């Protein structure tokens, strides 16, 4: 149940939608398998099997986006198009030109699509109306953009705003390393990346290895900034913070797992228990992290 990554956004201050209203809005774009002529299709699906499009636990909501993509490699299209072009050359007495080759490739693609395999990818979204957070479980920006794009179509006006903080994560993380001291309630772990700005982009990474403060200062003096830093919050959750304020590799630690596993529950109860625990812990982690970055500001 726990999200592995967090792309963070703010719910609009005017957000007042009930789970039933969100369900109705999403239903307009519920997932339907793509037809034979579509390379990709997107839509909302129940985050829990046999459930609704919005799974609710307390005040927390969970939704999910499904992306279906047809597997049709360009090498296969080119192979069939080459054979088709040879046939055309024999019939017309000359090689197909650029325009004709484009038409041949489009025709081949249309013919092969119905035979292509489909792969599915689901992206979960946590909505916290109480603290006005919307978090997407995605490591890549492209996956988050898919969610935001369909949200914009589903809910009008668009209910999401960017999150801005006073101090840039790169500057803050660089300062923490230089001082060899994490902000209150955090500790620095062993994964670190420092990168130079400008065209060179020279980078040094420490993986499962503590970085010496003297080495940090030497890298900083040469123009590098910290762009990724592994942290632990309150001895309860480990994660990696990036320069773009993404939270990656989220992992609840043993103190959380032991407390939650102690309760004997069926699958549905376990899922809801995990969701409640995750929402409560992550909301506090995010609040502490925003505070460590100087608090929020209204614009870039």
C-alpha angles and dihedrals in degrees: 000000000000115000113242095203136025126210099184128214136163122243111233114264087239092060108132104145119139120219088256091055091048090050091052092048094049093046090073088067102033113155118271122176110259120256122245094270098054123091092195138012132186133199146142120268134180111279087214122047113258091008135111127274089262119051110200129198113173105312093335124102131200123195132170138210122210122205118195117197128184115229105228111143118211089233090063092048091048092049093054092040091054091053091047090049091053090053090050091049092053091049099045100030098237139066118271114258127230094274093048092047089053090052091048092052092049091050092048091049092052091050095048099044096079088056096047122110119243125226123195130212123186124202120194125214126200117206117195109185091175094063095020097242129145114187127184119205095225134120095195125064091222091064092049090049090056090056094046092047094055092041088057089054094043102045122041122221094037105252100205133087131184120259115240126186131194097239122043113244091234093055092044095048091047090053093048091052094044091052092039088227130111122212120267115299093013134094129197117243131198106272115088138159125194119187134185119235122231130042098320095063089189110181139187124197131198113200118190087342129109115235118229114238091231090054089049092053091047091053092046092050089053090058103266127137130197109258100170129027132176112224140174121216120213091333086285110088131028122202145149120249118207133202090254092057093254117147112216139178093024110189129173110224128231095270089064096040094051094050093049097042091053090076116081108223141154120249096269093048090046092051093051091044091051091048093050092048094045094049093048096047097042093048089057093044092051092048091052092045093051089049091050088055092055098269131278127312128195100238141015 
